Amino acid sequence: MKSAVETLNPTRVRLSIEVPFEELKDSLDAAYKKINQQVTVKGFRKGKIPARVIDQRFGRGAVLEEAVNDALPKFYTEAVNEAELNVLGQPEVDITELKDGETLNFTAEVDVRPAIEIPDYSGIEVEVDVVEVTDEDVDKSVEQLRDRFASTSPVERAAADGDVVTIDLEAKVEGEVLEDGVASGVSYTIGSGELLDGIDDAVTGLEAGGEATFTSELKGGSAEGKEAEVTVKVTQVAARELPALDDDFAQLASEFDTLDELKADSRKRLENMKQYDQATQAQERVLEKLLELVEVPVPEKLLEDEVNTRKHNLEHHQLGQMGLDIEKYLEIQGKTVEEFDAETREQAVKGIKTQFVLDELVNKEKLNVSQEELTEHLMRRAASSGMSPDQFAQAVVEGGQVPMLVGEVARGKALAVVVEAATVKDTNGEIVDLEDDEDEAAATEEQAEESTEA
């Protein structure tokens, strides 16, 4: 076999492959054997029909077609390996010449990973937010915890903001009560915004036994999106009572004995969260700077596939789980179809460029992924998916996705190398030391993964 490579553009090549006919012998033998199992000829046992009889009865052309279809992938793969090409997707194959007993010539056009030159990235500088936890932040955190331990008690007065009311609802569209538009004994906290628009104004000021009618756009059910006339009746008004903010509360709501200890722990947790956010911000901005330094051609076919995959995942998975279609989603987002398409394409371009650049960095820096690193990453992915580690690992193995996970970890390590070499300052001008702890590693891997996801 002979092969030659022609570069059509930075991301596409054409392979011209010439195969001497004798190298098709194995595929021809396989073709005769396959046809033997599929046909019957009077006077011959199944599977024992001579090749000359198959040629006479079914035509040599059928045999050649079967043999060529069998041989093409093998010779294409050999040519790719010989040229050391990093191909993307499936090739477009064209048989240019087939002479029985002489030669098979064909071409294969295919996208390839572009050659990328990684420049010196040690001069990258980025600015991130300051890690600062105020007393107000701590107080807000403790108040949120306190709110979770609130109790309610019925009161004989008009409902006010923050009260918990028990209500009956009836929704009508065009004068007809909806089958799924009636509900009784619904508990609702006034001001929470968890039910229909307009309900807060309707129930505020009502005592038990009072009712009101208002119009609102239905958020779900058989008449979703339609204007409905809703009647709400209050059957009970209950006031929410917060526990006293003292040591007893600290013992009730946490493992701490005093309120001061609880507040100190809240401050530490908030600092850890802000440090994690700061690390994520640093990685995102370093990555953006890195992509600005590198010229990355994007294969058009790969880009179109990525755009289509992102749209499909959004429409059929994410929006489907929320009970939305693409039209409703765009309406909520306030975007036109053109704006959505442009944004999706921009995200796809960034994702492809990020993967190309980080993969090249993995090769340049000779980064490897240990079993321990892969296991830690698998545990994090399992936790985010809601599956147990064993279930997630089984799904990964059965789906042949182990190489994908290895790639995610490797790209995370590559990004960490660049972040470590960069200068990161906060908005106060102070150098930020991004410690290489487990949280920082997780943030880096997540950032690399998010930037390349489809």
Short mmCIF file of C-alpha atoms in Angstrom, two decimals:
data_model
loop_
_atom_site.label_atom_id
_atom_site.label_comp_id
_atom_site.label_asym_id
_atom_site.label_seq_id
_atom_site.Cartn_x
_atom_site.Cartn_y
_atom_site.Cartn_z
CA MET A 1 0.00 0.00 0.00
CA LYS A 2 1.16 3.50 -0.83
CA SER A 3 -0.29 6.70 0.61
CA ALA A 4 0.25 10.43 0.32
CA VAL A 5 -1.12 13.32 2.38
CA GLU A 6 -2.29 16.65 0.97
CA THR A 7 -3.03 19.48 3.41
CA LEU A 8 -6.21 21.23 2.28
CA ASN A 9 -6.26 23.73 5.16
CA PRO A 10 -4.94 23.83 8.74
CA THR A 11 -7.69 21.48 9.90
CA ARG A 12 -8.34 19.18 6.92
CA VAL A 13 -6.27 16.77 4.83
CA ARG A 14 -6.79 14.48 1.85
CA LEU A 15 -5.22 11.02 1.89
CA SER A 16 -4.55 9.41 -1.50
CA ILE A 17 -4.18 5.64 -1.07
CA GLU A 18 -3.09 3.05 -3.64
CA VAL A 19 -3.61 -0.62 -2.81
CA PRO A 20 -2.08 -3.42 -4.99
CA PHE A 21 -4.73 -6.02 -5.74
CA GLU A 22 -2.86 -8.83 -4.01
CA GLU A 23 -3.32 -6.97 -0.72
CA LEU A 24 -7.09 -7.39 -1.13
CA LYS A 25 -6.82 -11.20 -0.96
CA ASP A 26 -7.99 -11.50 2.66
CA SER A 27 -10.96 -9.22 2.01
CA LEU A 28 -11.85 -11.12 -1.18
CA ASP A 29 -11.73 -14.42 0.69
CA ALA A 30 -13.94 -12.94 3.41
CA ALA A 31 -16.37 -11.65 0.74
CA TYR A 32 -16.72 -15.06 -0.89
CA LYS A 33 -17.24 -16.64 2.54
CA LYS A 34 -19.91 -14.12 3.51
CA ILE A 35 -21.79 -14.50 0.21
CA ASN A 36 -21.53 -18.29 0.57
CA GLN A 37 -23.43 -18.07 3.85
CA GLN A 38 -26.13 -15.84 2.38
CA VAL A 39 -27.07 -17.62 -0.88
CA THR A 40 -28.05 -21.09 -2.10
CA VAL A 41 -27.18 -22.70 -5.43
CA LYS A 42 -28.76 -25.96 -6.53
CA GLY A 43 -26.25 -28.80 -6.53
CA PHE A 44 -23.99 -27.24 -3.88
CA ARG A 45 -24.14 -27.44 -0.10
CA LYS A 46 -24.57 -24.12 1.72
CA GLY A 47 -21.16 -22.57 2.30
CA LYS A 48 -19.46 -24.83 -0.26
CA ILE A 49 -20.17 -22.90 -3.45
CA PRO A 50 -16.96 -22.40 -5.53
CA ALA A 51 -15.81 -18.84 -6.16
CA ARG A 52 -16.17 -19.23 -9.96
CA VAL A 53 -19.84 -20.23 -9.50
CA ILE A 54 -20.51 -17.20 -7.29
CA ASP A 55 -18.89 -14.98 -9.96
CA GLN A 56 -21.08 -16.56 -12.67
CA ARG A 57 -24.34 -16.55 -10.77
CA PHE A 58 -24.10 -13.31 -8.78
CA GLY A 59 -21.46 -11.33 -10.58
CA ARG A 60 -17.85 -10.51 -9.79
CA GLY A 61 -18.94 -6.93 -9.09
CA ALA A 62 -20.90 -7.97 -5.99
CA VAL A 63 -17.83 -9.76 -4.65
CA LEU A 64 -15.57 -6.77 -5.32
CA GLU A 65 -18.01 -4.38 -3.65
CA GLU A 66 -18.14 -6.55 -0.51
CA ALA A 67 -14.34 -6.91 -0.47
CA VAL A 68 -13.70 -3.18 -0.93
CA ASN A 69 -16.17 -2.27 1.84
CA ASP A 70 -14.30 -4.66 4.12
CA ALA A 71 -10.84 -3.42 3.14
CA LEU A 72 -11.31 0.36 3.12
CA PRO A 73 -11.34 0.91 6.93
CA LYS A 74 -8.18 -1.18 7.37
CA PHE A 75 -6.17 0.61 4.67
CA TYR A 76 -7.48 4.02 5.76
CA THR A 77 -6.37 3.33 9.35
CA GLU A 78 -2.95 2.17 8.15
CA ALA A 79 -2.52 5.38 6.13
CA VAL A 80 -3.58 7.55 9.10
CA ASN A 81 -1.12 5.79 11.41
CA GLU A 82 1.67 5.94 8.85
CA ALA A 83 1.20 9.71 8.45
CA GLU A 84 0.80 10.12 12.24
CA LEU A 85 -2.39 12.11 11.81
CA ASN A 86 -4.66 13.05 14.70
CA VAL A 87 -7.98 12.72 12.90
CA LEU A 88 -11.37 14.07 14.00
CA GLY A 89 -14.62 12.41 13.00
CA GLN A 90 -15.34 10.18 10.02
CA PRO A 91 -13.63 10.56 6.62
CA GLU A 92 -15.31 11.27 3.30
CA VAL A 93 -14.13 8.40 1.08
CA ASP A 94 -14.11 8.41 -2.73
CA ILE A 95 -12.99 5.37 -4.80
CA THR A 96 -11.10 6.87 -7.71
CA GLU A 97 -10.08 3.63 -9.45
CA LEU A 98 -10.84 -0.07 -9.10
CA LYS A 99 -9.29 -2.42 -11.62
CA ASP A 100 -10.02 -6.09 -11.02
CA GLY A 101 -6.76 -7.93 -10.57
CA GLU A 102 -4.68 -4.75 -10.67
CA THR A 103 -5.30 -1.96 -8.14
CA LEU A 104 -7.63 -0.12 -5.81
CA ASN A 105 -7.16 3.63 -5.53
CA PHE A 106 -9.20 5.85 -3.20
CA THR A 107 -9.05 9.20 -1.41
CA ALA A 108 -10.19 10.06 2.10
CA GLU A 109 -10.78 13.63 3.25
CA VAL A 110 -10.90 14.07 7.01
CA ASP A 111 -10.61 16.79 9.65
CA VAL A 112 -7.46 16.76 11.78
CA ARG A 113 -6.39 18.47 14.94
CA PRO A 114 -4.53 21.63 13.96
CA ALA A 115 -0.89 22.05 14.87
CA ILE A 116 -0.81 24.41 17.86
CA GLU A 117 2.17 26.34 19.12
CA ILE A 118 1.91 26.99 22.86
CA PRO A 119 3.69 30.29 23.64
CA ASP A 120 5.34 31.29 26.89
CA TYR A 121 2.44 31.70 29.30
CA SER A 122 4.44 32.65 32.40
CA GLY A 123 3.69 36.35 31.84
CA ILE A 124 -0.08 35.98 32.20
CA GLU A 125 -1.53 38.32 34.84
CA VAL A 126 -5.13 38.38 36.05
CA GLU A 127 -7.12 40.17 38.73
CA VAL A 128 -9.67 38.49 40.99
CA ASP A 129 -12.05 39.53 43.76
CA VAL A 130 -10.81 39.93 47.31
CA VAL A 131 -11.68 37.21 49.82
CA GLU A 132 -13.47 39.21 52.49
CA VAL A 133 -16.11 38.06 54.95
CA THR A 134 -17.89 40.85 56.83
CA ASP A 135 -19.85 40.70 60.07
CA GLU A 136 -22.95 41.29 57.96
CA ASP A 137 -22.16 38.18 55.90
CA VAL A 138 -21.86 36.09 59.07
CA ASP A 139 -25.07 37.53 60.51
CA LYS A 140 -26.93 36.75 57.27
CA SER A 141 -25.65 33.16 57.30
CA VAL A 142 -26.73 32.65 60.91
CA GLU A 143 -30.13 34.23 60.18
CA GLN A 144 -30.66 31.79 57.30
CA LEU A 145 -29.92 28.92 59.69
CA ARG A 146 -32.22 30.45 62.28
CA ASP A 147 -34.96 30.73 59.68
CA ARG A 148 -34.79 26.97 59.09
CA PHE A 149 -35.64 26.35 62.73
CA ALA A 150 -38.60 28.73 62.81
CA SER A 151 -41.92 27.46 64.18
CA THR A 152 -45.44 28.59 63.33
CA SER A 153 -48.50 29.18 65.46
CA PRO A 154 -52.06 30.13 64.35
CA VAL A 155 -53.13 33.74 64.95
CA GLU A 156 -56.49 35.49 64.75
CA ARG A 157 -55.58 38.50 62.66
CA ALA A 158 -55.12 39.57 59.05
CA ALA A 159 -52.29 37.91 57.13
CA ALA A 160 -49.10 39.92 56.69
CA ASP A 161 -45.78 39.54 54.90
CA GLY A 162 -43.82 36.56 56.27
CA ASP A 163 -46.89 34.79 57.65
CA VAL A 164 -47.68 31.20 56.64
CA VAL A 165 -51.21 30.89 55.28
CA THR A 166 -53.16 27.73 54.51
CA ILE A 167 -55.18 28.33 51.35
CA ASP A 168 -57.60 26.74 48.88
CA LEU A 169 -57.17 27.62 45.19
CA GLU A 170 -59.46 27.46 42.15
CA ALA A 171 -58.32 28.52 38.66
CA LYS A 172 -60.65 29.32 35.75
CA VAL A 173 -59.72 29.90 32.12
CA GLU A 174 -62.39 31.51 29.95
CA GLY A 175 -64.92 30.92 32.73
CA GLU A 176 -64.28 27.17 33.00
CA VAL A 177 -62.73 25.61 36.11
CA LEU A 178 -59.67 23.60 35.11
CA GLU A 179 -59.58 19.91 36.07
CA ASP A 180 -56.10 20.40 37.47
CA GLY A 181 -56.83 23.92 38.66
CA VAL A 182 -58.22 23.11 42.11
CA ALA A 183 -56.09 22.62 45.23
CA SER A 184 -56.90 22.52 48.94
CA GLY A 185 -54.85 22.92 52.10
CA VAL A 186 -51.86 24.51 50.38
CA SER A 187 -49.28 25.99 52.78
CA TYR A 188 -47.74 29.23 51.52
CA THR A 189 -45.34 31.76 53.04
CA ILE A 190 -46.32 35.27 51.98
CA GLY A 191 -43.49 36.96 50.12
CA SER A 192 -41.69 33.73 49.17
CA GLY A 193 -42.65 34.02 45.49
CA GLU A 194 -43.16 30.25 45.27
CA LEU A 195 -46.68 30.31 43.83
CA LEU A 196 -48.53 32.44 41.31
CA ASP A 197 -47.74 36.06 40.51
CA GLY A 198 -50.21 38.30 42.33
CA ILE A 199 -51.03 35.91 45.16
CA ASP A 200 -49.07 37.93 47.75
CA ASP A 201 -51.21 41.01 47.19
CA ALA A 202 -54.37 38.88 47.13
CA VAL A 203 -53.89 37.17 50.51
CA THR A 204 -52.22 40.02 52.41
CA GLY A 205 -54.82 41.57 54.70
CA LEU A 206 -57.16 38.55 54.63
CA GLU A 207 -58.16 36.78 57.85
CA ALA A 208 -59.10 33.08 58.10
CA GLY A 209 -62.28 32.59 56.06
CA GLY A 210 -61.54 35.51 53.75
CA GLU A 211 -61.12 35.12 49.99
CA ALA A 212 -60.01 37.13 46.98
CA THR A 213 -59.82 36.80 43.20
CA PHE A 214 -56.94 37.83 40.99
CA THR A 215 -55.60 37.11 37.49
CA SER A 216 -52.29 35.43 36.84
CA GLU A 217 -50.42 33.54 34.12
CA LEU A 218 -50.36 29.84 34.99
CA LYS A 219 -46.84 28.42 35.43
CA GLY A 220 -47.74 24.77 34.85
CA GLY A 221 -50.49 22.26 34.21
CA SER A 222 -52.86 21.81 31.29
CA ALA A 223 -53.27 25.56 30.71
CA GLU A 224 -49.64 26.58 31.22
CA GLY A 225 -48.91 30.07 29.95
CA LYS A 226 -52.58 31.11 29.83
CA GLU A 227 -54.18 33.92 31.84
CA ALA A 228 -56.43 32.51 34.56
CA GLU A 229 -58.89 33.93 37.06
CA VAL A 230 -57.78 32.54 40.41
CA THR A 231 -59.90 32.47 43.55
CA VAL A 232 -57.95 32.03 46.78
CA LYS A 233 -59.53 31.34 50.17
CA VAL A 234 -57.53 31.63 53.40
CA THR A 235 -58.39 28.89 55.91
CA GLN A 236 -55.66 29.68 58.45
CA VAL A 237 -53.14 32.40 59.24
CA ALA A 238 -50.02 31.39 61.20
CA ALA A 239 -47.19 33.60 62.41
CA ARG A 240 -43.61 32.41 62.07
CA GLU A 241 -41.62 32.53 65.29
CA LEU A 242 -37.84 32.54 65.17
CA PRO A 243 -35.84 30.95 67.99
CA ALA A 244 -33.90 33.29 70.24
CA LEU A 245 -30.36 33.95 69.03
CA ASP A 246 -28.43 32.51 71.97
CA ASP A 247 -26.34 29.54 73.08
CA ASP A 248 -29.43 27.32 73.24
CA PHE A 249 -30.03 27.97 69.55
CA ALA A 250 -26.41 27.12 68.74
CA GLN A 251 -26.83 23.78 70.52
CA LEU A 252 -30.14 23.15 68.72
CA ALA A 253 -28.92 23.99 65.23
CA SER A 254 -25.30 22.79 65.30
CA GLU A 255 -22.65 20.76 67.09
CA PHE A 256 -21.43 23.88 68.93
CA ASP A 257 -22.13 24.85 72.53
CA THR A 258 -22.10 28.62 72.13
CA LEU A 259 -23.36 31.19 69.66
CA ASP A 260 -19.82 32.61 69.32
CA GLU A 261 -18.52 29.20 68.23
CA LEU A 262 -21.34 28.88 65.70
CA LYS A 263 -20.55 32.33 64.27
CA ALA A 264 -16.83 31.52 64.08
CA ASP A 265 -17.62 28.35 62.13
CA SER A 266 -19.95 30.26 59.81
CA ARG A 267 -17.18 32.78 59.13
CA LYS A 268 -14.72 29.97 58.31
CA ARG A 269 -17.21 28.28 55.97
CA LEU A 270 -17.87 31.56 54.15
CA GLU A 271 -14.13 32.18 53.79
CA ASN A 272 -13.67 28.71 52.30
CA MET A 273 -16.52 29.31 49.85
CA LYS A 274 -15.09 32.67 48.77
CA GLN A 275 -11.61 31.19 48.40
CA TYR A 276 -13.08 28.48 46.17
CA ASP A 277 -14.93 31.10 44.13
CA GLN A 278 -11.73 33.14 43.90
CA ALA A 279 -9.79 30.11 42.65
CA THR A 280 -12.48 29.38 40.06
CA GLN A 281 -12.43 33.02 38.95
CA ALA A 282 -8.62 32.94 38.63
CA GLN A 283 -8.72 29.78 36.53
CA GLU A 284 -11.43 31.16 34.26
CA ARG A 285 -9.54 34.41 33.65
CA VAL A 286 -6.17 32.68 33.17
CA LEU A 287 -7.78 30.37 30.62
CA GLU A 288 -9.24 33.35 28.74
CA LYS A 289 -5.80 35.00 28.65
CA LEU A 290 -4.20 31.77 27.44
CA LEU A 291 -6.72 31.39 24.61
CA GLU A 292 -5.97 34.97 23.53
CA LEU A 293 -2.28 34.03 23.14
CA VAL A 294 -2.85 30.97 20.95
CA GLU A 295 -4.01 30.85 17.34
CA VAL A 296 -6.42 27.90 17.12
CA PRO A 297 -8.10 27.05 13.79
CA VAL A 298 -11.45 25.30 14.35
CA PRO A 299 -12.63 22.57 11.92
CA GLU A 300 -15.97 23.69 10.49
CA LYS A 301 -17.54 20.21 10.51
CA LEU A 302 -16.50 19.66 14.13
CA LEU A 303 -17.92 23.07 15.06
CA GLU A 304 -21.27 22.34 13.41
CA ASP A 305 -21.48 18.98 15.18
CA GLU A 306 -20.67 20.64 18.51
CA VAL A 307 -23.30 23.35 17.99
CA ASN A 308 -25.93 20.73 17.12
CA THR A 309 -24.98 18.62 20.15
CA ARG A 310 -25.29 21.61 22.50
CA LYS A 311 -28.70 22.53 21.07
CA HIS A 312 -29.91 18.93 21.30
CA ASN A 313 -28.79 18.56 24.92
CA LEU A 314 -30.46 21.83 25.88
CA GLU A 315 -33.76 21.08 24.14
CA HIS A 316 -34.13 17.37 24.91
CA HIS A 317 -32.48 17.08 28.31
CA GLN A 318 -32.14 20.31 30.31
CA LEU A 319 -35.31 22.08 29.13
CA GLY A 320 -37.29 18.84 29.08
CA GLN A 321 -36.58 18.32 32.79
CA MET A 322 -37.87 21.84 33.48
CA GLY A 323 -41.00 21.38 31.37
CA LEU A 324 -39.92 24.06 28.87
CA ASP A 325 -39.53 24.14 25.11
CA ILE A 326 -36.98 26.25 23.20
CA GLU A 327 -39.52 28.97 22.40
CA LYS A 328 -40.48 29.45 26.05
CA TYR A 329 -36.83 29.33 27.08
CA LEU A 330 -35.89 32.09 24.63
CA GLU A 331 -38.85 34.16 25.83
CA ILE A 332 -37.71 33.84 29.45
CA GLN A 333 -34.11 34.67 28.48
CA GLY A 334 -35.24 37.62 26.36
CA LYS A 335 -33.25 36.40 23.35
CA THR A 336 -34.03 36.02 19.68
CA VAL A 337 -33.28 32.81 17.78
CA GLU A 338 -30.42 34.61 16.03
CA GLU A 339 -28.92 35.74 19.34
CA PHE A 340 -29.24 32.23 20.77
CA ASP A 341 -27.58 30.68 17.70
CA ALA A 342 -24.71 33.18 17.83
CA GLU A 343 -24.20 32.61 21.56
CA THR A 344 -24.24 28.81 21.16
CA ARG A 345 -21.74 28.99 18.33
CA GLU A 346 -19.45 31.25 20.38
CA GLN A 347 -19.58 28.82 23.31
CA ALA A 348 -18.87 25.88 21.02
CA VAL A 349 -15.84 27.64 19.51
CA LYS A 350 -14.46 28.38 22.97
CA GLY A 351 -15.05 24.78 24.08
CA ILE A 352 -13.21 23.32 21.08
CA LYS A 353 -10.32 25.77 21.37
CA THR A 354 -10.00 25.07 25.09
CA GLN A 355 -9.84 21.32 24.55
CA PHE A 356 -7.26 21.64 21.75
CA VAL A 357 -5.02 23.97 23.75
CA LEU A 358 -5.20 22.04 27.01
CA ASP A 359 -4.63 18.72 25.24
CA GLU A 360 -1.54 20.20 23.57
CA LEU A 361 -0.36 21.39 26.99
CA VAL A 362 -0.82 17.86 28.36
CA ASN A 363 1.53 16.60 25.64
CA LYS A 364 4.00 19.46 25.99
CA GLU A 365 4.24 19.16 29.77
CA LYS A 366 4.13 15.33 29.61
CA LEU A 367 1.31 15.18 32.17
CA ASN A 368 0.03 11.79 33.29
CA VAL A 369 -3.07 10.81 35.25
CA SER A 370 -2.62 8.48 38.20
CA GLN A 371 -5.19 5.96 39.35
CA GLU A 372 -5.65 7.97 42.54
CA GLU A 373 -6.37 11.17 40.59
CA LEU A 374 -8.82 9.35 38.35
CA THR A 375 -10.60 7.85 41.36
CA GLU A 376 -10.89 11.25 43.09
CA HIS A 377 -12.32 12.78 39.92
CA LEU A 378 -14.76 9.89 39.55
CA MET A 379 -15.94 10.41 43.14
CA ARG A 380 -16.59 14.11 42.47
CA ARG A 381 -18.44 13.38 39.24
CA ALA A 382 -20.52 10.71 40.98
CA ALA A 383 -21.49 13.14 43.74
CA SER A 384 -22.58 15.80 41.23
CA SER A 385 -24.59 13.23 39.23
CA GLY A 386 -26.51 11.99 42.27
CA MET A 387 -25.24 8.43 41.75
CA SER A 388 -23.18 6.29 44.10
CA PRO A 389 -19.48 5.94 43.15
CA ASP A 390 -20.01 2.27 42.26
CA GLN A 391 -23.02 3.04 40.05
CA PHE A 392 -21.22 5.90 38.33
CA ALA A 393 -18.07 3.83 37.79
CA GLN A 394 -20.11 1.00 36.28
CA ALA A 395 -21.90 3.42 33.94
CA VAL A 396 -18.58 4.94 32.88
CA VAL A 397 -17.02 1.55 32.12
CA GLU A 398 -20.08 0.21 30.29
CA GLY A 399 -20.32 3.41 28.25
CA GLY A 400 -16.64 3.30 27.30
CA GLN A 401 -16.13 6.74 28.88
CA VAL A 402 -12.97 6.02 30.89
CA PRO A 403 -10.74 7.80 28.30
CA MET A 404 -13.07 10.81 28.49
CA LEU A 405 -12.64 11.01 32.29
CA VAL A 406 -8.87 10.62 31.95
CA GLY A 407 -8.91 13.51 29.46
CA GLU A 408 -10.90 15.69 31.87
CA VAL A 409 -8.39 15.11 34.67
CA ALA A 410 -5.41 15.68 32.36
CA ARG A 411 -6.85 18.95 31.05
CA GLY A 412 -7.51 20.06 34.62
CA LYS A 413 -3.85 19.41 35.45
CA ALA A 414 -2.75 21.32 32.35
CA LEU A 415 -4.82 24.34 33.35
CA ALA A 416 -3.39 24.13 36.88
CA VAL A 417 0.13 24.33 35.42
CA VAL A 418 -0.73 27.57 33.63
CA VAL A 419 -2.48 29.04 36.68
CA GLU A 420 0.54 28.24 38.82
CA ALA A 421 2.82 30.07 36.38
CA ALA A 422 0.52 33.10 36.15
CA THR A 423 0.48 36.13 38.42
CA VAL A 424 -2.84 36.41 40.24
CA LYS A 425 -3.67 39.57 42.19
CA ASP A 426 -6.80 40.61 44.00
CA THR A 427 -8.50 43.97 43.53
CA ASN A 428 -6.41 45.34 46.42
CA GLY A 429 -3.25 44.60 44.43
CA GLU A 430 -2.20 41.75 46.74
CA ILE A 431 -0.67 38.58 45.27
CA VAL A 432 -3.05 35.64 45.67
CA ASP A 433 -1.51 32.33 46.66
CA LEU A 434 -3.73 29.62 45.19
CA GLU A 435 -2.86 26.66 47.37
CA ASP A 436 -2.79 23.27 45.69
CA ASP A 437 -5.31 21.64 47.99
CA GLU A 438 -8.16 19.30 47.09
CA ASP A 439 -10.69 22.11 46.69
CA GLU A 440 -8.39 24.03 44.36
CA ALA A 441 -7.75 20.90 42.29
CA ALA A 442 -11.49 20.23 42.08
CA ALA A 443 -12.15 23.81 40.99
CA THR A 444 -9.48 23.57 38.29
CA GLU A 445 -10.85 20.31 36.90
CA GLU A 446 -14.40 21.67 36.95
CA GLN A 447 -13.31 24.84 35.14
CA ALA A 448 -11.52 22.83 32.44
CA GLU A 449 -14.50 20.52 32.13
CA GLU A 450 -17.08 23.34 31.95
CA SER A 451 -15.07 25.13 29.28
CA THR A 452 -15.03 22.07 27.00
CA GLU A 453 -18.45 20.53 27.65
CA ALA A 454 -20.96 20.03 24.87
#
